[in-house]
Short mmCIF file of C-alpha atoms and ligand atoms in Angstrom, two decimals:
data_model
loop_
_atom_site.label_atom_id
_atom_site.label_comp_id
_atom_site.label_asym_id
_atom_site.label_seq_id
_atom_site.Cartn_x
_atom_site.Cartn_y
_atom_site.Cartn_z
CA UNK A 510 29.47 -26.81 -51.27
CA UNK A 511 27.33 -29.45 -50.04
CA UNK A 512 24.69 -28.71 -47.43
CA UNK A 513 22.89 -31.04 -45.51
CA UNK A 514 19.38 -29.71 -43.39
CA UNK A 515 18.27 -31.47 -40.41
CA UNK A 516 14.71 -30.82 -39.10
CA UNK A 517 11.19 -32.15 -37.98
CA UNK A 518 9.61 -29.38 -40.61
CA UNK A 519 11.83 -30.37 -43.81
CA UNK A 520 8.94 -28.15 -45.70
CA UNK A 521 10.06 -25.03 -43.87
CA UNK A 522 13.39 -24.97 -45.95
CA UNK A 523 11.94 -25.49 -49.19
CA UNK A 524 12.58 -22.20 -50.20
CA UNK A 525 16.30 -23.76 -50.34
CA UNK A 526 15.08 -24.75 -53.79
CA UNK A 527 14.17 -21.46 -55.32
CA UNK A 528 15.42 -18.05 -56.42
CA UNK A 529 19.01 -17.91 -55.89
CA UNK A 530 19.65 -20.89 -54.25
CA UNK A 531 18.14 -23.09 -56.45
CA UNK A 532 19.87 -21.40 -59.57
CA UNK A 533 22.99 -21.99 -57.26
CA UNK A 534 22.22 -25.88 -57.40
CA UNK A 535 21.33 -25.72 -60.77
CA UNK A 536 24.75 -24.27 -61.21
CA UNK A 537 26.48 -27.38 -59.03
CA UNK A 538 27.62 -24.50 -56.63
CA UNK A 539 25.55 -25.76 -53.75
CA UNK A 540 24.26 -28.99 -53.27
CA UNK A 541 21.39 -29.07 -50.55
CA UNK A 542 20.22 -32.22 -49.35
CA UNK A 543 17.11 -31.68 -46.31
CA UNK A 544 16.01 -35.02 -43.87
CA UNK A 545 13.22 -35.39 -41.53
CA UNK A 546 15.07 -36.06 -38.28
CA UNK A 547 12.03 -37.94 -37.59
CA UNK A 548 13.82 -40.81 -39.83
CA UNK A 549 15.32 -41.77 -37.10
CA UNK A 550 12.93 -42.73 -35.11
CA UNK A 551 11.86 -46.17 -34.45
CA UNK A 552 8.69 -46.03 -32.21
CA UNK A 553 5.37 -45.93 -33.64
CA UNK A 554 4.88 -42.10 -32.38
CA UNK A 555 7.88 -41.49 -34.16
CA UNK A 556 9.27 -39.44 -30.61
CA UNK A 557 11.70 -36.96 -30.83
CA UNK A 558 11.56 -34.78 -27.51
CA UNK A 559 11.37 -35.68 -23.57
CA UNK A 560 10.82 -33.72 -20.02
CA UNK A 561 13.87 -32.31 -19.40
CA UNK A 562 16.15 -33.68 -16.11
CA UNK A 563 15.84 -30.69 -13.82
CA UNK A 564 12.52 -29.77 -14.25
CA UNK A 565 11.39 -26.69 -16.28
CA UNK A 566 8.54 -25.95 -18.96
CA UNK A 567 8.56 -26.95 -22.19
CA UNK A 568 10.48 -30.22 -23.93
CA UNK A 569 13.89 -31.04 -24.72
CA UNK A 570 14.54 -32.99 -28.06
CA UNK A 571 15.97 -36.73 -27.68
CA UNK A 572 19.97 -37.40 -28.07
CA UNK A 573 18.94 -40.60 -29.87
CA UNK A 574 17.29 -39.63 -32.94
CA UNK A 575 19.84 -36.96 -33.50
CA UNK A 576 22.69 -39.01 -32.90
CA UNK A 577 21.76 -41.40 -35.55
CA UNK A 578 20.66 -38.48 -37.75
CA UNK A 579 24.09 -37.08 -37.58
CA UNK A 580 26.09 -40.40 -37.88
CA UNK A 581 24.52 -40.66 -41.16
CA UNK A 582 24.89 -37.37 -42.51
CA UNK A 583 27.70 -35.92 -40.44
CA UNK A 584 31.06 -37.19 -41.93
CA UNK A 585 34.13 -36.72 -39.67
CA UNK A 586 35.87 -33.37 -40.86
CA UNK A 587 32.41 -31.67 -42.12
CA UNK A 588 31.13 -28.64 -40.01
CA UNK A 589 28.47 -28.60 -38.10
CA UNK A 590 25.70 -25.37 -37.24
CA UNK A 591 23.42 -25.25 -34.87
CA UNK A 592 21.61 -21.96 -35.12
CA UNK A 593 20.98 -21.35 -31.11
CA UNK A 594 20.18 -17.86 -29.43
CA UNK A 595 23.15 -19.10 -27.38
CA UNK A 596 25.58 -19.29 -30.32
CA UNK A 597 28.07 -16.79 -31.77
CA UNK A 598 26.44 -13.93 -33.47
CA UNK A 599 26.54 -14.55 -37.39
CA UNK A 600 28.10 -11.38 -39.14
CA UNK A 601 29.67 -11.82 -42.43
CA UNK A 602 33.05 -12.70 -41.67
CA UNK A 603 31.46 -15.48 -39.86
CA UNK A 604 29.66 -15.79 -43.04
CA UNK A 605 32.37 -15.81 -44.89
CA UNK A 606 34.33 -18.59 -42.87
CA UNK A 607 31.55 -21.02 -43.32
CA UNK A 608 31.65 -20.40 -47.30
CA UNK A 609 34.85 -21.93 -47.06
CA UNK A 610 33.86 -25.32 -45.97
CA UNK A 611 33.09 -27.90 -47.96
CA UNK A 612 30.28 -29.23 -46.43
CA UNK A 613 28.05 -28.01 -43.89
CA UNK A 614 25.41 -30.02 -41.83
CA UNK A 615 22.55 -27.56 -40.44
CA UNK A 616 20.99 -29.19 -36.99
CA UNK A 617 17.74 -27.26 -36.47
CA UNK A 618 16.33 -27.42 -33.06
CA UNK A 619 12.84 -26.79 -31.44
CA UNK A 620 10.82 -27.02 -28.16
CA UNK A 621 13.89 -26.12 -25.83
CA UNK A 622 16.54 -27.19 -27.76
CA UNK A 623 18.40 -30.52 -28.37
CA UNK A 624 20.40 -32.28 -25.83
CA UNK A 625 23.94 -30.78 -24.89
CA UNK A 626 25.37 -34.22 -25.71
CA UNK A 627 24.55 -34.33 -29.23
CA UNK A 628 26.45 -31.00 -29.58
CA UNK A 629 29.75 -33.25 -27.47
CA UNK A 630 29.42 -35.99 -29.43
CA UNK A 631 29.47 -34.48 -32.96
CA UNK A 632 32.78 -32.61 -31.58
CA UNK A 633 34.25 -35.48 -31.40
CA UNK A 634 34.86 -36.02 -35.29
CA UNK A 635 33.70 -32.57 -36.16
CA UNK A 636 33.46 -28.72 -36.04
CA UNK A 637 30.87 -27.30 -34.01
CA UNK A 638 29.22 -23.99 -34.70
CA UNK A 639 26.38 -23.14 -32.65
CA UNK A 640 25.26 -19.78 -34.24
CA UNK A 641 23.15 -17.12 -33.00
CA UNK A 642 21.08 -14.54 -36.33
CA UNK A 643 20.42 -12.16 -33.35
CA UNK A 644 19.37 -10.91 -30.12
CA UNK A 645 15.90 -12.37 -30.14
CA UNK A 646 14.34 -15.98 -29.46
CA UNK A 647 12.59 -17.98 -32.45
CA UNK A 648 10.80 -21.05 -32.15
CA UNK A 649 13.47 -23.51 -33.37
CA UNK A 650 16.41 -23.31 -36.05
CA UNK A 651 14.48 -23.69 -39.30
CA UNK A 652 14.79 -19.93 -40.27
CA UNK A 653 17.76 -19.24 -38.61
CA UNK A 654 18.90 -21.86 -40.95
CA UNK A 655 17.55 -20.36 -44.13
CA UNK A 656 19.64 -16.95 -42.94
CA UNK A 657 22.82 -18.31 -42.05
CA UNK A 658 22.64 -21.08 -45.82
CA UNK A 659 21.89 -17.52 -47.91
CA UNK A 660 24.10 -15.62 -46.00
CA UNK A 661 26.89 -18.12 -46.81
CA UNK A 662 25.80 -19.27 -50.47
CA UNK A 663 25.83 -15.67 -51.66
CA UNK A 664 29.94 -15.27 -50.79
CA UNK A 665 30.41 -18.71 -52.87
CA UNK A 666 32.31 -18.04 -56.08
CA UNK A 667 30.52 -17.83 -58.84
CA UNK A 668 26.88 -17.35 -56.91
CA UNK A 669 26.24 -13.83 -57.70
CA UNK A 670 25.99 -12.79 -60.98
CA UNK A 671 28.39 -9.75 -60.52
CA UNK A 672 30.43 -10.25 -57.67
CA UNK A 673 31.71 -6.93 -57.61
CA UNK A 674 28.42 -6.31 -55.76
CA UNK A 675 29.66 -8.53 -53.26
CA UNK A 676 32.74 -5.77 -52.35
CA UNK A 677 30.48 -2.76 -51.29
CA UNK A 678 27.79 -4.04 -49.61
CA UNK A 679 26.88 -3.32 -45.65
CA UNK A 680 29.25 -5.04 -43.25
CA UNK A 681 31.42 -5.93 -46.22
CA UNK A 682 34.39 -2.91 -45.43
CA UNK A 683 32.64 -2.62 -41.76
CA UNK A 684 30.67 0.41 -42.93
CA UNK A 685 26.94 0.32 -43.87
CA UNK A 686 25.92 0.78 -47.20
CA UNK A 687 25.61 4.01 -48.89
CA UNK A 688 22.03 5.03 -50.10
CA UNK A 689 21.27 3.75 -53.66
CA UNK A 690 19.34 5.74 -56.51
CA UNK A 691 17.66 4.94 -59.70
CA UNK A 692 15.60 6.45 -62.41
CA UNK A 693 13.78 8.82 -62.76
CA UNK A 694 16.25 11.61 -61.61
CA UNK A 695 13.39 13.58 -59.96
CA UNK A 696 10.43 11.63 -58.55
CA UNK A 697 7.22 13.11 -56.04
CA UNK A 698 9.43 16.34 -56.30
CA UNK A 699 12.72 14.57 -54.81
CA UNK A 700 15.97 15.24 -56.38
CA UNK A 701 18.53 12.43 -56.69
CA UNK A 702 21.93 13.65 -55.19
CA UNK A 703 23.87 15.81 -58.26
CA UNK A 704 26.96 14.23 -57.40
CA UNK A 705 25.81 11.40 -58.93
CA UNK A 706 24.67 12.34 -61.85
CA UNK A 707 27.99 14.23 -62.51
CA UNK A 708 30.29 11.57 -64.02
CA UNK A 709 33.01 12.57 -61.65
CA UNK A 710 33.71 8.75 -60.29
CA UNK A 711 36.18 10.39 -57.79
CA UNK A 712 33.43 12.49 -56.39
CA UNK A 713 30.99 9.80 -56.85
CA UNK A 714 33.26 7.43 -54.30
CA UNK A 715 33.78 10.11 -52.11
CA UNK A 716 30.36 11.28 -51.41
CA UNK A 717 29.50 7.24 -50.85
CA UNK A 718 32.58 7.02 -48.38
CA UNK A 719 31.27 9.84 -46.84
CA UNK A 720 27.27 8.67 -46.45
CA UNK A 721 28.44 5.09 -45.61
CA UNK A 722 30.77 6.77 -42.51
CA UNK A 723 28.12 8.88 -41.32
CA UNK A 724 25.06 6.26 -41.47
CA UNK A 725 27.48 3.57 -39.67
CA UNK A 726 28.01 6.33 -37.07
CA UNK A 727 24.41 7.34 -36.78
CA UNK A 728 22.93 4.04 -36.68
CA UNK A 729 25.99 1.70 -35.38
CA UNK A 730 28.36 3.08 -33.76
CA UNK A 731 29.31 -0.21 -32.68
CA UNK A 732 30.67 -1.14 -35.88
CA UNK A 733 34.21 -0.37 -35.51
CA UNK A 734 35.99 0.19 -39.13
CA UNK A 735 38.09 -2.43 -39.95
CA UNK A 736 40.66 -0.31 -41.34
CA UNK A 737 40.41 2.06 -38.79
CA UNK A 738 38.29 3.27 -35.73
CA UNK A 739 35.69 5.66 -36.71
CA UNK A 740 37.85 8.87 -35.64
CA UNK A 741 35.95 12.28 -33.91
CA UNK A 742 36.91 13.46 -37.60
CA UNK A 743 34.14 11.05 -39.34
CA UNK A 744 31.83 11.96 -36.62
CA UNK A 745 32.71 16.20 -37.07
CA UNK A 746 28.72 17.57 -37.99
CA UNK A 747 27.59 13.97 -38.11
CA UNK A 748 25.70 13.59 -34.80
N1 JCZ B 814 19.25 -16.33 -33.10
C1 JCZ B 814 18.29 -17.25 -32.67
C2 JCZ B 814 18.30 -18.66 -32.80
C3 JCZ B 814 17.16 -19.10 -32.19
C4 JCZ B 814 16.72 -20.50 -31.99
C5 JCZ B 814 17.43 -21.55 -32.55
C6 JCZ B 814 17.05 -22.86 -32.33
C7 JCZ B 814 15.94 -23.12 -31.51
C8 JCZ B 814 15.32 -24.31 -31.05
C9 JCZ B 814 14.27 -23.92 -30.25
N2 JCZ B 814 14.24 -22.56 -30.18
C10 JCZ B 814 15.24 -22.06 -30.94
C11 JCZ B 814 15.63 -20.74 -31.17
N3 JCZ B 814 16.49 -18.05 -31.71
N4 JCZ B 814 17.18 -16.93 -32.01
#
């Protein structure tokens, strides 16, 4: 997968380049490419926002700079993202859509955003995602970008070392996670659960069924099983 950054702080997305990700492009999984919008500017101030028509607070960034940005690194067919606490809400299956593009181009937006018509022009020769990574306003798309390019480059085959870890994780089955244990079996007086140290893998699977169901119901009950609708039954003695 190719991924191309957009964004007047190009620093703010150099963590693109280590940990995971950057093993991932060392791997040729994922090949991330960042610009300074500011590029494609031409006056001396190098302007990339305006007043906005209508009146308001605040600036609106410039359709021109952005639409040369994204003639150059926008080919027709790619997909574009524009993280925007206006977009669809990014869960994993929209997570795991993306993974299977090709190419991605990441528009990140500040001040009050970027003109609507950049947005209708790209969809012209393009998809358009705008994307939401919650209920809560940021200050542009920088690290709404850096959530939504790890929350895709993970599901890429061949990212994670294991990807079996990929099958039981929260969100994965609709169901949070189960809680997770390690040595030493008794620590500050607190007993890991003796189901898991029993070898019985049935039991073992059960009990984590059974912890996942109950902390989606205590904590999301929103989350509606994907297999089936969490039932009065998962809930008996739960709440
Ligand atoms: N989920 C979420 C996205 C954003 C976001 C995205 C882009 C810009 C540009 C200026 N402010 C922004 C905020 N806030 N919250």
């Amino acid at each position: 997968m190719r991924v191309d950054v957009v964004t007047i702080f190009p620093e703010y997305l150099a963590p693109l380049g280590l940990s995971l990700a950057g093993r991932a492009r060392d791997a040729g999984l994922l090949d991330v490419h960042v610009h300074d919008l500011r590029s494609w500017t031409h006056d001396r101030h190098r302007t990339v926002d305006d007043t906005p028509y209508g009146g308001g607070a605040g600036m609106v960034m410039k359709p021109e700079p952005w639409g040369e940005a994204l003639d150059a690194v926008l080919p027709d067919g790619a997909t574009l993202v524009v993280p925007s606490p206006s977009g669809e809400p990014l869960r994993q299956a929209l997570a795991r859509e993306l993974a299977g593009r090709e190419h991605l181009v990441l528009a990140c937006g500040r001040y009050e955003g970027i003109d609507q018509r950049v947005v209708e022009d790209a969809a012209t020769r393009a998809e358009v995602r705008e994307v939401s990574v919650g209920d809560y306003v940021l200050n542009g798309g920088e690290a709404a970008a850096l959530v939504i390019v790890e929350a895709v480059a993970r599901l890429l085959p061949g990212f994670m070392g294991n990807p079996d870890s990929l099958l039981e994780e929260s969100h994965e089955d609709g169901l949070l996670e189960y809680p997770v244990y390690t040595r030493p079996a008794t620590w500050r007086g607190r007993e890991v659960p003796p189901v898991l140290l029993s070898g019985d893998h049935g039991a073992i699977a059960a009990w984590r069924h059974e912890q996942a169901v109950r902390r989606t119901a205590e904590r999301r009950p929103d989350l509606a099983h994907p297999a089936r609708a969490v039932t009065s039954g998962d809930l008996e003695g739960h709440l």
